[in-house]
Short mmCIF file of N, CA and C in Angstrom, two decimals:
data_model
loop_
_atom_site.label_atom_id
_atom_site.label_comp_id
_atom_site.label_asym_id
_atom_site.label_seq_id
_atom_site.Cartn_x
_atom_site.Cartn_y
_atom_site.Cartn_z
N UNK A 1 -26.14 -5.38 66.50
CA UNK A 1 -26.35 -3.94 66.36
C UNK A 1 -25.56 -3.36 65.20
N UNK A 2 -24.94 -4.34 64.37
CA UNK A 2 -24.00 -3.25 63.47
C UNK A 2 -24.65 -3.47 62.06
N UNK A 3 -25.02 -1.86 61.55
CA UNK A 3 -25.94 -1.78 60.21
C UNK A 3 -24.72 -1.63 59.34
N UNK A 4 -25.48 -2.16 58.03
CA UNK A 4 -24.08 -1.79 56.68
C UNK A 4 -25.26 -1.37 55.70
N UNK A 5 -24.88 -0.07 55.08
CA UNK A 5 -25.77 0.34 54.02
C UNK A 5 -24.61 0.43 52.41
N UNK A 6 -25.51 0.13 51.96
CA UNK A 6 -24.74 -0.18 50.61
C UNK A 6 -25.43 1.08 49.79
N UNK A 7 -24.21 1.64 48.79
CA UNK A 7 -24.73 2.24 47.59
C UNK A 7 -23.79 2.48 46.02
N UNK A 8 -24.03 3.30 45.66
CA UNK A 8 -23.63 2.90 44.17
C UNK A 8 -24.28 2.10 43.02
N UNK A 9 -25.29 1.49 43.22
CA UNK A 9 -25.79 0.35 41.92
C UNK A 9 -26.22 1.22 41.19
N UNK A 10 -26.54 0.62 40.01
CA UNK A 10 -27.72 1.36 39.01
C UNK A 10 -27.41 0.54 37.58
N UNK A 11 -27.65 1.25 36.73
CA UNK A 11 -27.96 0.70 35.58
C UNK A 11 -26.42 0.84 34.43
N UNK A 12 -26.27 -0.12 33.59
CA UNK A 12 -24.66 0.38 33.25
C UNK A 12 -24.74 -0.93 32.17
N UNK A 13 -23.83 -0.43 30.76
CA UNK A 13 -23.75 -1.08 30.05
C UNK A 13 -22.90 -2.58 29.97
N UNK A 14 -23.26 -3.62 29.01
CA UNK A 14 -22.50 -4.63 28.98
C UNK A 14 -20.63 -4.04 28.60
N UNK A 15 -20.10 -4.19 29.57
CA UNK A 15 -18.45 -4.04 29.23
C UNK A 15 -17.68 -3.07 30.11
N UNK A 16 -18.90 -2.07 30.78
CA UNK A 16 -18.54 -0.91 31.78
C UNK A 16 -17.86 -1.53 32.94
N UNK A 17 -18.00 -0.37 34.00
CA UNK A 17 -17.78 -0.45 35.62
C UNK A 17 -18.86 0.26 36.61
N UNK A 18 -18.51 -0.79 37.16
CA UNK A 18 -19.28 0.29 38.54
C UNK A 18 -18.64 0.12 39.89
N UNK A 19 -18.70 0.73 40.74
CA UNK A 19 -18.11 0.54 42.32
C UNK A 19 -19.06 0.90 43.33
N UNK A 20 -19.40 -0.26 44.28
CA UNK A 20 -20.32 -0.11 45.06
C UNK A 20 -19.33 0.27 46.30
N UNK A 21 -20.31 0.92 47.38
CA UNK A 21 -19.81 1.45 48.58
C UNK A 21 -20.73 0.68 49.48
N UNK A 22 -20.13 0.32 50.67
CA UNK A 22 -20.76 0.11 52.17
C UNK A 22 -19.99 0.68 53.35
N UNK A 23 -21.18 1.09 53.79
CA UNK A 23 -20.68 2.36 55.20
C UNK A 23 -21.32 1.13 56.33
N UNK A 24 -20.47 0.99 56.92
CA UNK A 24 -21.13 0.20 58.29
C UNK A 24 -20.54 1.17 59.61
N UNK A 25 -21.63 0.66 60.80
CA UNK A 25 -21.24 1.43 61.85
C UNK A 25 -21.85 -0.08 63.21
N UNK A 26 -21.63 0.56 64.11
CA UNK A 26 -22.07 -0.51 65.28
C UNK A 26 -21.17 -1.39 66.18
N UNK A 27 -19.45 -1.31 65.14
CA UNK A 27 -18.91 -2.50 65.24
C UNK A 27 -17.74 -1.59 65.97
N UNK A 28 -18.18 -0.65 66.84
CA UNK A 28 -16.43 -0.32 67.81
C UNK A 28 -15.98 -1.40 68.53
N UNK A 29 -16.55 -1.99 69.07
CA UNK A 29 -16.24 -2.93 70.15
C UNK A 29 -16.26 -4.63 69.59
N UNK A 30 -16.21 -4.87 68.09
CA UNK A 30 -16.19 -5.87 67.49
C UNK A 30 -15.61 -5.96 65.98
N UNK A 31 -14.32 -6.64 65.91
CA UNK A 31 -13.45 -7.12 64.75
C UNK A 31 -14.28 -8.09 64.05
N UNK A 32 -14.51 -7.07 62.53
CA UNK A 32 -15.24 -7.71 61.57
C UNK A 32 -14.33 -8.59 60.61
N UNK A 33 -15.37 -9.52 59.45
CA UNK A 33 -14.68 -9.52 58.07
C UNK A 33 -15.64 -9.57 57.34
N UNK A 34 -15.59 -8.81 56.22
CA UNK A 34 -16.70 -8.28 55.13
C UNK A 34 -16.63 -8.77 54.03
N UNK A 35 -17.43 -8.65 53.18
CA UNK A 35 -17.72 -9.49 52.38
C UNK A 35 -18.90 -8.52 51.54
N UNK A 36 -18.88 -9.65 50.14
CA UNK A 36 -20.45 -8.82 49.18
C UNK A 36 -20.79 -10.20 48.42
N UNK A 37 -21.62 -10.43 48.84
CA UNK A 37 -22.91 -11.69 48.02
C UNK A 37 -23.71 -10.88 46.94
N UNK A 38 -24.46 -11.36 46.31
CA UNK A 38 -25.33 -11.20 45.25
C UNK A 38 -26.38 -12.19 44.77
N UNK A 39 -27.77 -11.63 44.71
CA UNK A 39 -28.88 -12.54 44.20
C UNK A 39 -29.59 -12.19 43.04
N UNK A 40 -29.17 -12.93 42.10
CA UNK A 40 -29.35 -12.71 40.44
C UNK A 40 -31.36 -13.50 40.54
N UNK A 41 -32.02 -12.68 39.33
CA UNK A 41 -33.25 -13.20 39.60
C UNK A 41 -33.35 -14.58 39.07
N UNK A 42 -34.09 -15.73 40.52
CA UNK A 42 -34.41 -17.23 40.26
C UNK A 42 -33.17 -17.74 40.16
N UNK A 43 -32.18 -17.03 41.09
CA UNK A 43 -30.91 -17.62 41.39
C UNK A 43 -31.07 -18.04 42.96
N UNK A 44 -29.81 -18.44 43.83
CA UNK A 44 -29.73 -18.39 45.39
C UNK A 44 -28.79 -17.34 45.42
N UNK A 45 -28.65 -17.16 46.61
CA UNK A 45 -27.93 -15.61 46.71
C UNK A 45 -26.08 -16.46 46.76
N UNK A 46 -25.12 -15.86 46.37
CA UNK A 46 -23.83 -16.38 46.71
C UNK A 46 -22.83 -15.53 46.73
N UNK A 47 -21.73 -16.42 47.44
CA UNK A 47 -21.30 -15.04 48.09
C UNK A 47 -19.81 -15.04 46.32
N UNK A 48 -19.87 -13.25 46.81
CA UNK A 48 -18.85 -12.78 45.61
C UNK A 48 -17.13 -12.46 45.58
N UNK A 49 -17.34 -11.72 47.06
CA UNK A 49 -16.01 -11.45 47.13
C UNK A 49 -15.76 -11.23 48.64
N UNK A 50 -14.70 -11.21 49.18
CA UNK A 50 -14.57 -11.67 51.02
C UNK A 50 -13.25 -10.97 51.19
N UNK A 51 -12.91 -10.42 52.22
CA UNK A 51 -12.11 -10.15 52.67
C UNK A 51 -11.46 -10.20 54.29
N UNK A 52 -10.34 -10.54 54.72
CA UNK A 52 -10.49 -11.35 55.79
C UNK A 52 -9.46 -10.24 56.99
N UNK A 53 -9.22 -10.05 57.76
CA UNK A 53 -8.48 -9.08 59.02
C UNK A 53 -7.14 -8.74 58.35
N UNK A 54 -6.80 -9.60 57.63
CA UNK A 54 -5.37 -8.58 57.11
C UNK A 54 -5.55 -8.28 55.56
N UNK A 55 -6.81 -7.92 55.12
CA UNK A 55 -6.74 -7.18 54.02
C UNK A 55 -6.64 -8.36 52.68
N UNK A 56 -6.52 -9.88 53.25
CA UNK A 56 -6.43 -10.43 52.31
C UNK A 56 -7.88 -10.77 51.22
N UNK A 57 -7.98 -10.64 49.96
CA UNK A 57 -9.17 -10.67 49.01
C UNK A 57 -9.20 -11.89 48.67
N UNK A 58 -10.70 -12.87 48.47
CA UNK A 58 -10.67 -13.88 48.09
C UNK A 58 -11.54 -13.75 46.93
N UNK A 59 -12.01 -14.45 45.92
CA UNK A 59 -13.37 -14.38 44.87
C UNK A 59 -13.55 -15.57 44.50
N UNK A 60 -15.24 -15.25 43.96
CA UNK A 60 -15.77 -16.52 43.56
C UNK A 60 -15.16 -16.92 42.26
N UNK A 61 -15.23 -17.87 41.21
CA UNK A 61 -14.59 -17.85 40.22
C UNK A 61 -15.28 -16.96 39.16
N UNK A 62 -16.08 -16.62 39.14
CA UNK A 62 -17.42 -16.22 37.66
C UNK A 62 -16.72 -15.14 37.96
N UNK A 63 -16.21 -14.05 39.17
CA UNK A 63 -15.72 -12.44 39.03
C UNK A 63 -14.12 -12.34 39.22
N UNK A 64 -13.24 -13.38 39.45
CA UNK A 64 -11.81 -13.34 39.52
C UNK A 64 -11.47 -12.80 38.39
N UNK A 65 -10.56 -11.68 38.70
CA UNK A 65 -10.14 -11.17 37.50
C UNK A 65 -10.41 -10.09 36.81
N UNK A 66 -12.11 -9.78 37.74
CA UNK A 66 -12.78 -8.72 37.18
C UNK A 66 -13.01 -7.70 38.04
N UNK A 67 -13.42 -8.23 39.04
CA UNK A 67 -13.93 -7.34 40.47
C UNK A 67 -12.89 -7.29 41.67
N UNK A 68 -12.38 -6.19 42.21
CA UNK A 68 -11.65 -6.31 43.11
C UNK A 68 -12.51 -5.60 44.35
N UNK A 69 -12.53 -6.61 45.61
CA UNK A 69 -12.66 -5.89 46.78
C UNK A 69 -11.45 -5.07 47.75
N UNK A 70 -12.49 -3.75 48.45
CA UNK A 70 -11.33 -3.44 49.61
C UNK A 70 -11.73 -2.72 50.42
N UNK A 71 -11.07 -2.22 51.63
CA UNK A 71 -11.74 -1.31 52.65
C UNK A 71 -11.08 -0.50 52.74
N UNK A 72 -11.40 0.60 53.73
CA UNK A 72 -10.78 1.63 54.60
C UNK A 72 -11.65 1.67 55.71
N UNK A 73 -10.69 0.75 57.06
CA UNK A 73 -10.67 0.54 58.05
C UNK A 73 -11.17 1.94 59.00
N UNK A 74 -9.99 3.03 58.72
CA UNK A 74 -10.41 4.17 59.22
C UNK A 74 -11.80 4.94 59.24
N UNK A 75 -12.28 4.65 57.91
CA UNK A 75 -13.43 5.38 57.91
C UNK A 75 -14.94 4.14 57.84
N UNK A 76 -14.52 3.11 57.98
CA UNK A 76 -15.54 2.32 58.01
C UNK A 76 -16.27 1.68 56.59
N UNK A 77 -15.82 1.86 55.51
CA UNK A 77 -16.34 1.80 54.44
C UNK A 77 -15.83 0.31 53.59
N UNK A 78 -16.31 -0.41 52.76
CA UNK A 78 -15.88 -1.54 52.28
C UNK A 78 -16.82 -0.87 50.27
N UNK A 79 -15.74 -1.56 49.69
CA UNK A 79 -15.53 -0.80 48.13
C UNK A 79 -16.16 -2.43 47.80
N UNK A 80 -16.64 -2.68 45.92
CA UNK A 80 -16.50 -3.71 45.17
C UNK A 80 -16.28 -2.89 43.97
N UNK A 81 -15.31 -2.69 43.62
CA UNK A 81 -14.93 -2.12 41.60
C UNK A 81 -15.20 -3.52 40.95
N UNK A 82 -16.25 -3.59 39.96
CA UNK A 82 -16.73 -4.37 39.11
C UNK A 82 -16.32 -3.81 37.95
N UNK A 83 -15.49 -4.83 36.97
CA UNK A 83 -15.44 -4.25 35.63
C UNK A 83 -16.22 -5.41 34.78
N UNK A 84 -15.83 -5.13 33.60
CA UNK A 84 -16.10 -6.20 32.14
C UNK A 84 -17.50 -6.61 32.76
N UNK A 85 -18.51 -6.01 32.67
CA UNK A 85 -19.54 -6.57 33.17
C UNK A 85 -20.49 -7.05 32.10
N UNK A 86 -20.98 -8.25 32.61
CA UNK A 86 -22.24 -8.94 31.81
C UNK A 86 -23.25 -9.12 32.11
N UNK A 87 -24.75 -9.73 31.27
CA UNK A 87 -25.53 -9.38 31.74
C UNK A 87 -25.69 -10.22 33.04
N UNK A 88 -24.94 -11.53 33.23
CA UNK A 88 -24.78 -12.40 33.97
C UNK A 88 -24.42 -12.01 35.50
N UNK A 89 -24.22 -10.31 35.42
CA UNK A 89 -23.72 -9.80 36.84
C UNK A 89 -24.98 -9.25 37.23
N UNK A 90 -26.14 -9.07 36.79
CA UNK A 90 -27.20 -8.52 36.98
C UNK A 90 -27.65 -9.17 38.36
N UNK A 91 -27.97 -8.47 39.54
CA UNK A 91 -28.03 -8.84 40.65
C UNK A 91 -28.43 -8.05 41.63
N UNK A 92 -29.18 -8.00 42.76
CA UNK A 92 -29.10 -7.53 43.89
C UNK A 92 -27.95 -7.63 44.92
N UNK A 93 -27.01 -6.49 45.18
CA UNK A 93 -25.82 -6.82 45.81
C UNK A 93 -25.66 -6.52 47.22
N UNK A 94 -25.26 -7.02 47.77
CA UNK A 94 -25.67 -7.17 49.55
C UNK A 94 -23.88 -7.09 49.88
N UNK A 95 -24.06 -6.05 50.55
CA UNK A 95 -22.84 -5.89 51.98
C UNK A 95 -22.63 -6.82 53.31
N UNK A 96 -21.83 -7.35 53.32
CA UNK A 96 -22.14 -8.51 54.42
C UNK A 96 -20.81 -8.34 55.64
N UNK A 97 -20.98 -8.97 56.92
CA UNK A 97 -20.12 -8.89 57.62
C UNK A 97 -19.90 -10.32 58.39
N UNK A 98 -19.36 -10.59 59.23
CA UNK A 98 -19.12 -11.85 60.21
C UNK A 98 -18.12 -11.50 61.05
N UNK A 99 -18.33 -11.80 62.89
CA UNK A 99 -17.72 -11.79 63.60
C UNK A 99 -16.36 -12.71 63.45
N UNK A 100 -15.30 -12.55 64.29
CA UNK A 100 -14.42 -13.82 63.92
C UNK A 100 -14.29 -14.91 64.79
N UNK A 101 -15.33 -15.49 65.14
CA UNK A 101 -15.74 -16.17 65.59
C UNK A 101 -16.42 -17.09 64.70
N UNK A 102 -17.33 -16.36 63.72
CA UNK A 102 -18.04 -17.14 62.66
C UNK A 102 -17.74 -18.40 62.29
N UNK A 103 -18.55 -18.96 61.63
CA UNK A 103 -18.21 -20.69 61.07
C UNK A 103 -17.40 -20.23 59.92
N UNK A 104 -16.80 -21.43 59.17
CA UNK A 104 -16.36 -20.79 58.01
C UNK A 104 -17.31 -22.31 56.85
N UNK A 105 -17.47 -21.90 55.67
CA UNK A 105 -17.84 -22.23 54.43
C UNK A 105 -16.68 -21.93 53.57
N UNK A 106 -17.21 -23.25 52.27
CA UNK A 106 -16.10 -23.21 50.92
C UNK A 106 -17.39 -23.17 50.23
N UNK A 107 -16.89 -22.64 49.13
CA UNK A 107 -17.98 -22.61 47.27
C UNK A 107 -16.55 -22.93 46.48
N UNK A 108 -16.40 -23.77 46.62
CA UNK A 108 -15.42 -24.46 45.71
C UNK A 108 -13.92 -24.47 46.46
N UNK A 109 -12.80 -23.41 45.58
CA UNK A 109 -12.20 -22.85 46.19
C UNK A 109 -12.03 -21.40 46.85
N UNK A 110 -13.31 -20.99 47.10
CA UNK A 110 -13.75 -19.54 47.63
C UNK A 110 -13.86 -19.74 49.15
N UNK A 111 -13.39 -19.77 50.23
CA UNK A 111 -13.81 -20.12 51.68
C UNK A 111 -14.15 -18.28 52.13
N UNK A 112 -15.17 -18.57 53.23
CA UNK A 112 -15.39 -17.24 53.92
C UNK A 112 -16.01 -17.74 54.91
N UNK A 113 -15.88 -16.08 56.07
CA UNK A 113 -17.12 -16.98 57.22
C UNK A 113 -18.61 -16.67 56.99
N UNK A 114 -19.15 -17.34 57.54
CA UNK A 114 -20.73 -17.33 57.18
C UNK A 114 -20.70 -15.54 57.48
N UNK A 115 -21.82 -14.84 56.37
CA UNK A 115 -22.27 -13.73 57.03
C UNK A 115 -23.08 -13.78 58.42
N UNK A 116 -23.07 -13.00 59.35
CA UNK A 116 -23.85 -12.77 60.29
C UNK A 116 -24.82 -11.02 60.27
N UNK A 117 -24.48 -10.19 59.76
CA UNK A 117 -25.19 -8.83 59.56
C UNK A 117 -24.71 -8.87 57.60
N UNK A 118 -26.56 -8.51 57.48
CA UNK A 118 -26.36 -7.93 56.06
C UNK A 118 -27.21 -6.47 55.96
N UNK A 119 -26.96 -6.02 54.58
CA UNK A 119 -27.20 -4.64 54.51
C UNK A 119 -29.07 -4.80 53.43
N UNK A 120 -29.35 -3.88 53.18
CA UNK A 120 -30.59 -4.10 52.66
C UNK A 120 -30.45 -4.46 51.13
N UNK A 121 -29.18 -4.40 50.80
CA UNK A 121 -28.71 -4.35 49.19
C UNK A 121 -29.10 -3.24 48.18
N UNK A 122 -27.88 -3.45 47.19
CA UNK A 122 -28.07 -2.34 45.98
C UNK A 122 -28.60 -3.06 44.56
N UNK A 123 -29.32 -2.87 43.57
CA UNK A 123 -29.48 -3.01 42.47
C UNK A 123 -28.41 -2.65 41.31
N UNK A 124 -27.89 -3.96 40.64
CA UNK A 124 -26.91 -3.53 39.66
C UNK A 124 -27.86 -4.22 38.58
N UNK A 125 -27.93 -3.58 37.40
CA UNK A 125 -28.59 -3.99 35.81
C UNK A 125 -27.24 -3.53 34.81
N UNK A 126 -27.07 -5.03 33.93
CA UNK A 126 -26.07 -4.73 33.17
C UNK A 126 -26.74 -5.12 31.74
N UNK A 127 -27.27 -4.51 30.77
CA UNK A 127 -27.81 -4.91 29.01
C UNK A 127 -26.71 -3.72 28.28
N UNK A 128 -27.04 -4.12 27.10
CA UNK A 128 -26.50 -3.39 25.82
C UNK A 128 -27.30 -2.17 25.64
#
């Protein structure tokens, strides 16, 4: 039962920023950990950035350095600030969550738990 709607995407030059928002609700009675994947076109979708019950941030390697995730617990909301962007970030970006219970997965040295609720995703376009 717990929805996450994502917003913020749009269109933005090679080198800018953008910061996406997700509002989730559903989850009084269930301790999340959130997360944001992305599916670039004639890519697989993978995950980007994770965050785990004490606030700790993990990333894939292609956005370390660039993108920082974070929340506010209180109001339900989970942030991604994307900077130095390329066209290589061009993507459909998805809000994700997992009980803690979830399995966990590695993408190298990136571990998270599997998503279990995703959001419908936002559109980010990055050209000159």
């Amino acid at each position: 039962e717990v929805q996450l709607v994502e917003s913020g995407g749009g269109s933005v030059q090679v080198g800018g920023s953008v910061r996406l928002s997700c509002e989730y609700s559903g989850s009084e009675y269930e301790r999340l950990y959130m997360g944001w994947f992305r599916q670039a076109p004639g890519k697989e979708r993978e995950a980007v950035a994770t965050i785990d019950d004490l606030d700790r941030p993990t990333y894939d390697d292609s956005v370390k350095g660039r993108f920082g995730i974070s929340q506010d617990n209180d109001k339900n909301i989970l942030y991604l600030l994307m900077t130095r962007l390329t066209p290589d970030d061009t993507a459909i970006y998805y809000c994700t969550a997992a009980s803690l219970e979830a399995s966990k997965t590695c993408n190298g040295a990136h571990c998270y738990r599997i998503p279990e609720y995703w959001g419908q995703g936002t559109q980010v376009t990055v050209s000159s």
